[in-house]
PDB file of C-alpha atoms in Angstrom:
ATOM      1  CA  UNK A   1       0.000   0.000   0.000  1.00  0.00           C
ATOM      2  CA  UNK A   2       1.604   3.241  -1.195  1.00  0.00           C
ATOM      3  CA  UNK A   3       1.170   6.248   1.020  1.00  0.00           C
ATOM      4  CA  UNK A   4       2.351   9.818   0.456  1.00  0.00           C
ATOM      5  CA  UNK A   5       1.910  12.311   3.267  1.00  0.00           C
ATOM      6  CA  UNK A   6       2.674  15.996   2.774  1.00  0.00           C
ATOM      7  CA  UNK A   7       3.469  18.472   5.521  1.00  0.00           C
ATOM      8  CA  UNK A   8       4.974  21.913   5.989  1.00  0.00           C
ATOM      9  CA  UNK A   9       2.306  24.117   4.472  1.00  0.00           C
ATOM     10  CA  UNK A  10       1.077  27.282   6.127  1.00  0.00           C
ATOM     11  CA  UNK A  11       0.538  31.000   5.755  1.00  0.00           C
ATOM     12  CA  UNK A  12       3.529  33.160   4.880  1.00  0.00           C
ATOM     13  CA  UNK A  13       4.087  36.765   3.880  1.00  0.00           C
ATOM     14  CA  UNK A  14       5.051  37.821   0.389  1.00  0.00           C
ATOM     15  CA  UNK A  15       8.754  37.212  -0.099  1.00  0.00           C
ATOM     16  CA  UNK A  16       8.868  34.562   2.611  1.00  0.00           C
ATOM     17  CA  UNK A  17       9.931  30.923   2.509  1.00  0.00           C
ATOM     18  CA  UNK A  18       8.561  27.499   3.365  1.00  0.00           C
ATOM     19  CA  UNK A  19       9.779  23.940   3.078  1.00  0.00           C
ATOM     20  CA  UNK A  20       7.294  21.251   2.174  1.00  0.00           C
ATOM     21  CA  UNK A  21       7.940  17.595   2.933  1.00  0.00           C
ATOM     22  CA  UNK A  22       6.417  14.422   1.552  1.00  0.00           C
ATOM     23  CA  UNK A  23       6.978  11.167   3.416  1.00  0.00           C
ATOM     24  CA  UNK A  24       6.626   8.084   1.226  1.00  0.00           C
ATOM     25  CA  UNK A  25       5.943   4.533   2.334  1.00  0.00           C
ATOM     26  CA  UNK A  26       5.138   1.268   0.591  1.00  0.00           C
ATOM     27  CA  UNK A  27       6.929   2.489  -2.533  1.00  0.00           C
ATOM     28  CA  UNK A  28      10.219   1.795  -4.298  1.00  0.00           C
ATOM     29  CA  UNK A  29      11.179   5.337  -3.541  1.00  0.00           C
ATOM     30  CA  UNK A  30      14.702   5.652  -4.838  1.00  0.00           C
ATOM     31  CA  UNK A  31      14.021   3.948  -8.165  1.00  0.00           C
ATOM     32  CA  UNK A  32      11.150   6.074  -9.360  1.00  0.00           C
ATOM     33  CA  UNK A  33      10.231   9.643 -10.080  1.00  0.00           C
ATOM     34  CA  UNK A  34       8.525  12.056  -7.772  1.00  0.00           C
ATOM     35  CA  UNK A  35       7.056  15.480  -8.256  1.00  0.00           C
ATOM     36  CA  UNK A  36       5.204  18.368  -6.720  1.00  0.00           C
ATOM     37  CA  UNK A  37       1.997  19.723  -8.200  1.00  0.00           C
ATOM     38  CA  UNK A  38      -0.256  22.541  -7.068  1.00  0.00           C
ATOM     39  CA  UNK A  39      -3.834  23.619  -7.575  1.00  0.00           C
ATOM     40  CA  UNK A  40      -5.094  27.112  -6.910  1.00  0.00           C
ATOM     41  CA  UNK A  41      -8.811  27.822  -6.425  1.00  0.00           C
ATOM     42  CA  UNK A  42     -10.628  27.822  -9.751  1.00  0.00           C
ATOM     43  CA  UNK A  43      -7.559  26.626 -11.658  1.00  0.00           C
ATOM     44  CA  UNK A  44      -6.328  23.326 -12.999  1.00  0.00           C
ATOM     45  CA  UNK A  45      -3.633  21.379 -11.206  1.00  0.00           C
ATOM     46  CA  UNK A  46      -0.178  22.184 -12.575  1.00  0.00           C
ATOM     47  CA  UNK A  47       3.235  20.594 -12.301  1.00  0.00           C
ATOM     48  CA  UNK A  48       5.715  22.545 -10.191  1.00  0.00           C
ATOM     49  CA  UNK A  49       8.873  20.432 -10.005  1.00  0.00           C
ATOM     50  CA  UNK A  50       9.965  16.858 -10.594  1.00  0.00           C
ATOM     51  CA  UNK A  51      12.964  14.772  -9.598  1.00  0.00           C
ATOM     52  CA  UNK A  52      14.164  11.636 -11.320  1.00  0.00           C
ATOM     53  CA  UNK A  53      15.652   8.544  -9.678  1.00  0.00           C
ATOM     54  CA  UNK A  54      19.167   9.760 -10.573  1.00  0.00           C
ATOM     55  CA  UNK A  55      18.556  13.167  -8.989  1.00  0.00           C
ATOM     56  CA  UNK A  56      17.885  15.101 -12.194  1.00  0.00           C
ATOM     57  CA  UNK A  57      15.336  17.857 -11.656  1.00  0.00           C
ATOM     58  CA  UNK A  58      12.918  19.914 -13.677  1.00  0.00           C
ATOM     59  CA  UNK A  59      10.909  22.966 -12.663  1.00  0.00           C
ATOM     60  CA  UNK A  60       8.070  24.922 -14.179  1.00  0.00           C
ATOM     61  CA  UNK A  61       9.116  28.282 -15.605  1.00  0.00           C
ATOM     62  CA  UNK A  62       6.897  30.071 -13.096  1.00  0.00           C
ATOM     63  CA  UNK A  63       8.967  28.826 -10.163  1.00  0.00           C
ATOM     64  CA  UNK A  64      12.488  28.565 -11.600  1.00  0.00           C
ATOM     65  CA  UNK A  65      15.019  30.255  -9.381  1.00  0.00           C
ATOM     66  CA  UNK A  66      12.560  30.331  -6.466  1.00  0.00           C
ATOM     67  CA  UNK A  67      11.604  26.699  -5.757  1.00  0.00           C
ATOM     68  CA  UNK A  68      13.974  23.760  -5.308  1.00  0.00           C
ATOM     69  CA  UNK A  69      13.013  20.096  -5.287  1.00  0.00           C
ATOM     70  CA  UNK A  70      15.170  17.547  -3.478  1.00  0.00           C
ATOM     71  CA  UNK A  71      14.911  14.164  -1.812  1.00  0.00           C
ATOM     72  CA  UNK A  72      16.490  12.161   0.950  1.00  0.00           C
ATOM     73  CA  UNK A  73      16.517   8.507  -0.096  1.00  0.00           C
ATOM     74  CA  UNK A  74      17.518   7.320   3.359  1.00  0.00           C
ATOM     75  CA  UNK A  75      14.437   8.978   4.854  1.00  0.00           C
ATOM     76  CA  UNK A  76      12.112   8.262   1.906  1.00  0.00           C
ATOM     77  CA  UNK A  77      11.226  11.925   1.943  1.00  0.00           C
ATOM     78  CA  UNK A  78      10.703  14.428  -0.849  1.00  0.00           C
ATOM     79  CA  UNK A  79      11.129  18.144  -0.258  1.00  0.00           C
ATOM     80  CA  UNK A  80      10.162  21.383  -1.942  1.00  0.00           C
ATOM     81  CA  UNK A  81      11.895  24.547  -0.784  1.00  0.00           C
ATOM     82  CA  UNK A  82       9.776  27.569  -1.620  1.00  0.00           C
ATOM     83  CA  UNK A  83      11.431  30.993  -1.570  1.00  0.00           C
ATOM     84  CA  UNK A  84      10.544  34.530  -2.665  1.00  0.00           C
ATOM     85  CA  UNK A  85       6.904  33.561  -2.410  1.00  0.00           C
ATOM     86  CA  UNK A  86       4.257  35.503  -4.301  1.00  0.00           C
ATOM     87  CA  UNK A  87       0.479  35.683  -3.813  1.00  0.00           C
ATOM     88  CA  UNK A  88       0.048  33.656  -7.011  1.00  0.00           C
ATOM     89  CA  UNK A  89       1.889  30.759  -5.328  1.00  0.00           C
ATOM     90  CA  UNK A  90      -1.127  30.280  -3.055  1.00  0.00           C
ATOM     91  CA  UNK A  91      -2.429  26.768  -3.709  1.00  0.00           C
ATOM     92  CA  UNK A  92      -2.873  23.261  -2.403  1.00  0.00           C
ATOM     93  CA  UNK A  93       0.435  21.505  -2.998  1.00  0.00           C
ATOM     94  CA  UNK A  94       0.498  17.765  -3.725  1.00  0.00           C
ATOM     95  CA  UNK A  95       3.314  15.297  -4.018  1.00  0.00           C
ATOM     96  CA  UNK A  96       3.072  12.479  -6.520  1.00  0.00           C
ATOM     97  CA  UNK A  97       5.019   9.362  -7.456  1.00  0.00           C
ATOM     98  CA  UNK A  98       5.332   7.554 -10.756  1.00  0.00           C
ATOM     99  CA  UNK A  99       7.612   5.893 -13.268  1.00  0.00           C
ATOM    100  CA  UNK A 100       8.175   8.739 -15.709  1.00  0.00           C
ATOM    101  CA  UNK A 101      10.159  11.920 -15.220  1.00  0.00           C
ATOM    102  CA  UNK A 102       7.581  14.542 -16.160  1.00  0.00           C
ATOM    103  CA  UNK A 103       5.445  17.454 -15.018  1.00  0.00           C
ATOM    104  CA  UNK A 104       2.341  15.907 -16.584  1.00  0.00           C
ATOM    105  CA  UNK A 105      -0.033  14.777 -13.875  1.00  0.00           C
ATOM    106  CA  UNK A 106      -1.506  11.914 -15.911  1.00  0.00           C
ATOM    107  CA  UNK A 107       1.861  10.128 -15.732  1.00  0.00           C
ATOM    108  CA  UNK A 108       1.781   9.864 -11.930  1.00  0.00           C
ATOM    109  CA  UNK A 109       0.094   6.948 -10.220  1.00  0.00           C
ATOM    110  CA  UNK A 110       0.178   7.876  -6.569  1.00  0.00           C
ATOM    111  CA  UNK A 111      -0.851  11.105  -4.861  1.00  0.00           C
ATOM    112  CA  UNK A 112      -0.854  12.610  -1.424  1.00  0.00           C
ATOM    113  CA  UNK A 113      -3.765  14.586  -0.008  1.00  0.00           C
ATOM    114  CA  UNK A 114      -2.046  17.940  -0.228  1.00  0.00           C
ATOM    115  CA  UNK A 115      -0.808  20.699   2.040  1.00  0.00           C
ATOM    116  CA  UNK A 116      -2.077  24.276   1.803  1.00  0.00           C
ATOM    117  CA  UNK A 117       0.265  27.174   1.123  1.00  0.00           C
ATOM    118  CA  UNK A 118      -1.160  30.666   1.485  1.00  0.00           C
ATOM    119  CA  UNK A 119       0.877  33.760   0.625  1.00  0.00           C
ATOM    120  CA  UNK A 120      -0.514  37.075   1.809  1.00  0.00           C
TER     121      UNK A 120
END
């Protein structure tokens, strides 16, 4: 049974920082791809950043230079460091796991329940 549990969300001021975590269990963590997605009210879910099994990363243009994805294989934990936050970053942030290195949500099989980030 695969389980992904996000944490670390909250309310932060414009320009502030947060670190999101995603604890994975029941999953071959270090041999597959993981990613962060987000969904703002009234908008479709979008890919934010992805990390491949070899550590290669990819970020959406909207967050490049501000967000950093990383993982700790020993802890089976995925991270997303959010910096220089803007009001438009307000969204429910999800982590996802799958076999393909991509920012397309239909390529991910497993999802967490999300953690809310609010920038005001």
